[in-house]
CSV table of C-alpha atoms in Angstrom, one decimal:
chain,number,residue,atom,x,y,z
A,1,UNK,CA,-58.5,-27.7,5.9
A,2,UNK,CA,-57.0,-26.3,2.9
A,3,UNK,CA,-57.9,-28.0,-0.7
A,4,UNK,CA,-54.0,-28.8,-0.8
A,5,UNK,CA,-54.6,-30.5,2.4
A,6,UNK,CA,-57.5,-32.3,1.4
A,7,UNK,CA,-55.4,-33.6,-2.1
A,8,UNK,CA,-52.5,-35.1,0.0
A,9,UNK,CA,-55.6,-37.7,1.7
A,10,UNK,CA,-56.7,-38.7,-1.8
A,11,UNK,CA,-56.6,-42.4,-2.7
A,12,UNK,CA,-53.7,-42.9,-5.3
A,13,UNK,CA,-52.5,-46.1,-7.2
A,14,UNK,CA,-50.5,-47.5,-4.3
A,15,UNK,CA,-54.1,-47.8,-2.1
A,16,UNK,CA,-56.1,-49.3,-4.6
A,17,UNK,CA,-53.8,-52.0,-5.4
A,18,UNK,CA,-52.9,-53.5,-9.6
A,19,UNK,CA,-54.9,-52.2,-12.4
A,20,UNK,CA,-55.5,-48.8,-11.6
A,21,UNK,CA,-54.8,-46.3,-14.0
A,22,UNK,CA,-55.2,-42.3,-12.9
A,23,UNK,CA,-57.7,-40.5,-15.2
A,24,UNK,CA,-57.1,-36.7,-16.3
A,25,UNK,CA,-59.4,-34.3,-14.9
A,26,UNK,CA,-62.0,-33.5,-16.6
A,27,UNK,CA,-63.3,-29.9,-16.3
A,28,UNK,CA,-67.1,-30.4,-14.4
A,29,UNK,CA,-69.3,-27.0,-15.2
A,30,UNK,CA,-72.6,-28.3,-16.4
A,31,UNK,CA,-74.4,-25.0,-17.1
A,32,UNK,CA,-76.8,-26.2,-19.3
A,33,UNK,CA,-78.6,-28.4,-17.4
A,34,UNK,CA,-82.4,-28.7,-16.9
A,35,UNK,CA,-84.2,-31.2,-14.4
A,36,UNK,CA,-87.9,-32.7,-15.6
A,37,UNK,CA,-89.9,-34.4,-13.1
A,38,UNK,CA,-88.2,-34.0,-9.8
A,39,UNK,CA,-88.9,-30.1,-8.1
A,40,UNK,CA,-86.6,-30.2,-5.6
A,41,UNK,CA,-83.7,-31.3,-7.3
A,42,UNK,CA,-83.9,-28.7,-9.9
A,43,UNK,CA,-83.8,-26.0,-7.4
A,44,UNK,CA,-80.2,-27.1,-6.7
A,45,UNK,CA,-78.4,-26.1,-9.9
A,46,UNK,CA,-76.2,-27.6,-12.7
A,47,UNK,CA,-73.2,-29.7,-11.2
A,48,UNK,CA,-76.0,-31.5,-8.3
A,49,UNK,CA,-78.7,-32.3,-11.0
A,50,UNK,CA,-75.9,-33.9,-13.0
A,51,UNK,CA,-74.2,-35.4,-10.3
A,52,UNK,CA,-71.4,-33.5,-10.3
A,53,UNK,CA,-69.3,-32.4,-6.8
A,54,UNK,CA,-71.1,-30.8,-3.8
A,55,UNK,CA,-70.6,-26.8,-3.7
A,56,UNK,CA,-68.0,-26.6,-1.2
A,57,UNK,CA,-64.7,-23.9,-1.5
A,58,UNK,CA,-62.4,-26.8,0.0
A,59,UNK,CA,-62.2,-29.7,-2.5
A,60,UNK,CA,-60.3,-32.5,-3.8
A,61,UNK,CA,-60.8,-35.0,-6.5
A,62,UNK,CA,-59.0,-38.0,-8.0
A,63,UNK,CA,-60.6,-40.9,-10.5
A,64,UNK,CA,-59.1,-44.1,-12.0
A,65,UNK,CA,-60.1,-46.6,-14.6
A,66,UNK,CA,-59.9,-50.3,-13.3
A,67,UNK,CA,-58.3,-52.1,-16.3
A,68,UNK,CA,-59.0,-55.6,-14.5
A,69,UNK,CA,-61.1,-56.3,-17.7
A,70,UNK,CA,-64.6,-54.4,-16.7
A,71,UNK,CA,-62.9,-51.0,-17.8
A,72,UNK,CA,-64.8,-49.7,-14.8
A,73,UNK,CA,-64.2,-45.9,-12.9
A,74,UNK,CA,-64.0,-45.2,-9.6
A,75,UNK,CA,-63.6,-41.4,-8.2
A,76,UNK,CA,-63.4,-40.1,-4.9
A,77,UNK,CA,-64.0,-36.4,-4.1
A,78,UNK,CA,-62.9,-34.8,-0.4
A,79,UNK,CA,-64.6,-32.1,0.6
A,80,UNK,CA,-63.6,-29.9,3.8
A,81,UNK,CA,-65.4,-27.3,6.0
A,82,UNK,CA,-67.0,-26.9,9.9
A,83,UNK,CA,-69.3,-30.2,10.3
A,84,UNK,CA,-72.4,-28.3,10.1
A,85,UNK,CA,-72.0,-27.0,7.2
A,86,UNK,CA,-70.6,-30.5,5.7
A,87,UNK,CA,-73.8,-32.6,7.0
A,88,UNK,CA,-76.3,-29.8,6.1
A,89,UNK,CA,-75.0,-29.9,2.6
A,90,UNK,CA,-74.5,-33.7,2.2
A,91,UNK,CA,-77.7,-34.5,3.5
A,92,UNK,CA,-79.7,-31.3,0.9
A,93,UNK,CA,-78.2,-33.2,-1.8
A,94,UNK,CA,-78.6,-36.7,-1.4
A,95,UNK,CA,-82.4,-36.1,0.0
A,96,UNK,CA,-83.3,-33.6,-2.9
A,97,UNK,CA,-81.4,-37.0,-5.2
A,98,UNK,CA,-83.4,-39.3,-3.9
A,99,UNK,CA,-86.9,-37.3,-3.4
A,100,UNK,CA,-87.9,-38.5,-6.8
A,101,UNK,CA,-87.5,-42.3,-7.8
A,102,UNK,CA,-87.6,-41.4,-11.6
A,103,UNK,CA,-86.8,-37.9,-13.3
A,104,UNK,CA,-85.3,-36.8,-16.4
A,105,UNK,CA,-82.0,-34.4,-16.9
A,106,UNK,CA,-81.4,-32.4,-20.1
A,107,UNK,CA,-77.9,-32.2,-20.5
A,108,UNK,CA,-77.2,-29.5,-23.5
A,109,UNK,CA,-80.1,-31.4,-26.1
A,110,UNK,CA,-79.2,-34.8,-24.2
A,111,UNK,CA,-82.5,-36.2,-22.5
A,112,UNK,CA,-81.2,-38.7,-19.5
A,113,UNK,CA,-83.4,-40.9,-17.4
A,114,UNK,CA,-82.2,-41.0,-14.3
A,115,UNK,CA,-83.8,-43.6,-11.5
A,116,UNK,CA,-82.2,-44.2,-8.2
A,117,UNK,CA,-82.1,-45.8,-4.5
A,118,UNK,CA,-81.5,-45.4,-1.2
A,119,UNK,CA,-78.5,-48.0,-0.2
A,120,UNK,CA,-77.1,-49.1,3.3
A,121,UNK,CA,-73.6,-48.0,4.0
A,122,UNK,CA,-71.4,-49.4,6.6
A,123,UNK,CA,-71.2,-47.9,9.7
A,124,UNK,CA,-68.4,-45.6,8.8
A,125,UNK,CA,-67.9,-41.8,10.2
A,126,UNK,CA,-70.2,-39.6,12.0
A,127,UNK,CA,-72.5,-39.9,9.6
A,128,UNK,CA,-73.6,-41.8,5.9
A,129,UNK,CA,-75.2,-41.7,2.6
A,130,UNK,CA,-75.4,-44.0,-0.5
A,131,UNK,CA,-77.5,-44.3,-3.6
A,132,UNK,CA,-77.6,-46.3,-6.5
A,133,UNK,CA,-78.0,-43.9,-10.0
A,134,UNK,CA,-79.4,-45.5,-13.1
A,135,UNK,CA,-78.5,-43.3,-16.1
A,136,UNK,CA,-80.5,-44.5,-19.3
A,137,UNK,CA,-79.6,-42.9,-22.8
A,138,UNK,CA,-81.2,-43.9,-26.1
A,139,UNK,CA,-81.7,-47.2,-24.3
A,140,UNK,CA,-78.4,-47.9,-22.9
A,141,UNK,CA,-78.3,-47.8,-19.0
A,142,UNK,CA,-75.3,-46.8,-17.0
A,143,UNK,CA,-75.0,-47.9,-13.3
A,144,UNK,CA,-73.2,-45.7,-10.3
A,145,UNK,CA,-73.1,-45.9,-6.9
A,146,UNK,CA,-72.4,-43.3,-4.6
A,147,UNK,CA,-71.3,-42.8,-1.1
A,148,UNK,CA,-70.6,-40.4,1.0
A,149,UNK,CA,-69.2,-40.2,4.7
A,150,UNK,CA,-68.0,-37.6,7.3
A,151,UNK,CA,-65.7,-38.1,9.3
A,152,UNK,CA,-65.1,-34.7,11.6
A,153,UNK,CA,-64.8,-31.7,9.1
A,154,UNK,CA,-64.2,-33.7,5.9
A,155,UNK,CA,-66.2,-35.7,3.7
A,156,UNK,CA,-65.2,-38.4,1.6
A,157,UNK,CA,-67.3,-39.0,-1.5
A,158,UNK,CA,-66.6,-42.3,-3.3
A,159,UNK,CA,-68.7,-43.0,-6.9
A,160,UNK,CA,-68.2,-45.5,-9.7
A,161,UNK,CA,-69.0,-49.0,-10.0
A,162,UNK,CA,-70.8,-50.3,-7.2
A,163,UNK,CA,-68.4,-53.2,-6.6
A,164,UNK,CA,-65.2,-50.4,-6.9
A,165,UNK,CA,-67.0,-47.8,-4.3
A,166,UNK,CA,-67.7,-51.1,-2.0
A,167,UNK,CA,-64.4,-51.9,-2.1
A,168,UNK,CA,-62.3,-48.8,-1.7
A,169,UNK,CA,-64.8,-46.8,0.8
A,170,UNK,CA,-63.3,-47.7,4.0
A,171,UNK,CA,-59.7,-46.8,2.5
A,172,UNK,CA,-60.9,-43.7,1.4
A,173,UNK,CA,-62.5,-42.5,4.9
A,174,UNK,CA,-59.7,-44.0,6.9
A,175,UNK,CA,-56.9,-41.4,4.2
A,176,UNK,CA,-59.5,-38.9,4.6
A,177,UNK,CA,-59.8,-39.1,8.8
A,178,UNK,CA,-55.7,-39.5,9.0
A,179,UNK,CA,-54.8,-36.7,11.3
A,180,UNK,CA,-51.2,-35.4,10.4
């Protein structure tokens, strides 16, 4: 499926209901980026380590701000391709995430502490994955959940706010598995 494809089953304002606002792209290279701490993960490269999209040609991406007073984001990223490929990839990531409890990311001269989780996800699609991502900088900590489900040859990636990603993931993989 074609990334123009893939764009036309992204979430939009009307699915997610009052007090969503669409947020411009921003871009997402993160070439300087070093892991401490976690082997594995460092083997995958700049956007992974920094949680950025999965390497796939196929893509689509969309986030929003909630405005409902929490000032919250929520993103969803669709990704397309044969569902070998898709589950292989998926499944590198998120174990090579969640092979180290703890590690730290340099980000330019940025150090980030980065724990996370393994979470349940609802039995959705062929197949699942979810973590929680604590991001701690200078003391402040930043939580994000993310979750990710094929459905066929496409996978829907939904990250933000824990209570957002719980709330809009079944949307999300029911656009992603319409069928036009």
């Amino acid at each position: 499926m074609s990334s123009a494809a893939l764009a036309k089953r992204l979430l939009d304002e009307g699915d997610l209901g009052e007090g969503y606002t669409r947020k411009a792209e921003q871009p997402g290279r993160h070439d300087d980026v070093t892991v401490i701490g976690c082997p594995g993960l460092g083997e995958l490269g700049g956007d992974a380590t920094a949680g950025g999209g999965l390497d796939f040609p196929r893509r689509a991406k969309v986030s929003f701000t909630y405005a409902g007073g929490t000032g919250s984001e929520v993103s969803e990223e669709l990704y397309s391709g044969t569902a070998a490929e898709l589950s292989s990839g998926v499944s590198r990531i998120f174990e090579a995430m969640t092979s180290c409890s703890s590690y730290q990311v340099l980000i330019g001269s940025t150090a980030v502490t980065v724990t996370n989780q393994n979470v349940s996800v609802p039995r959705l699609g062929d197949e699942r994955w979810s973590q929680l991502l604590t991001f701690t900088v200078d003391g402040h900590s930043h939580v994000v959940k993310q979750t990710a489900v094929r459905v066929g040859m496409v996978v829907a990636v939904v990250s933000g706010s824990a209570a957002l990603v719980d709330a809009h993931v079944v949307k999300a993989v029911a656009k992603a598995r319409v069928t036009t």
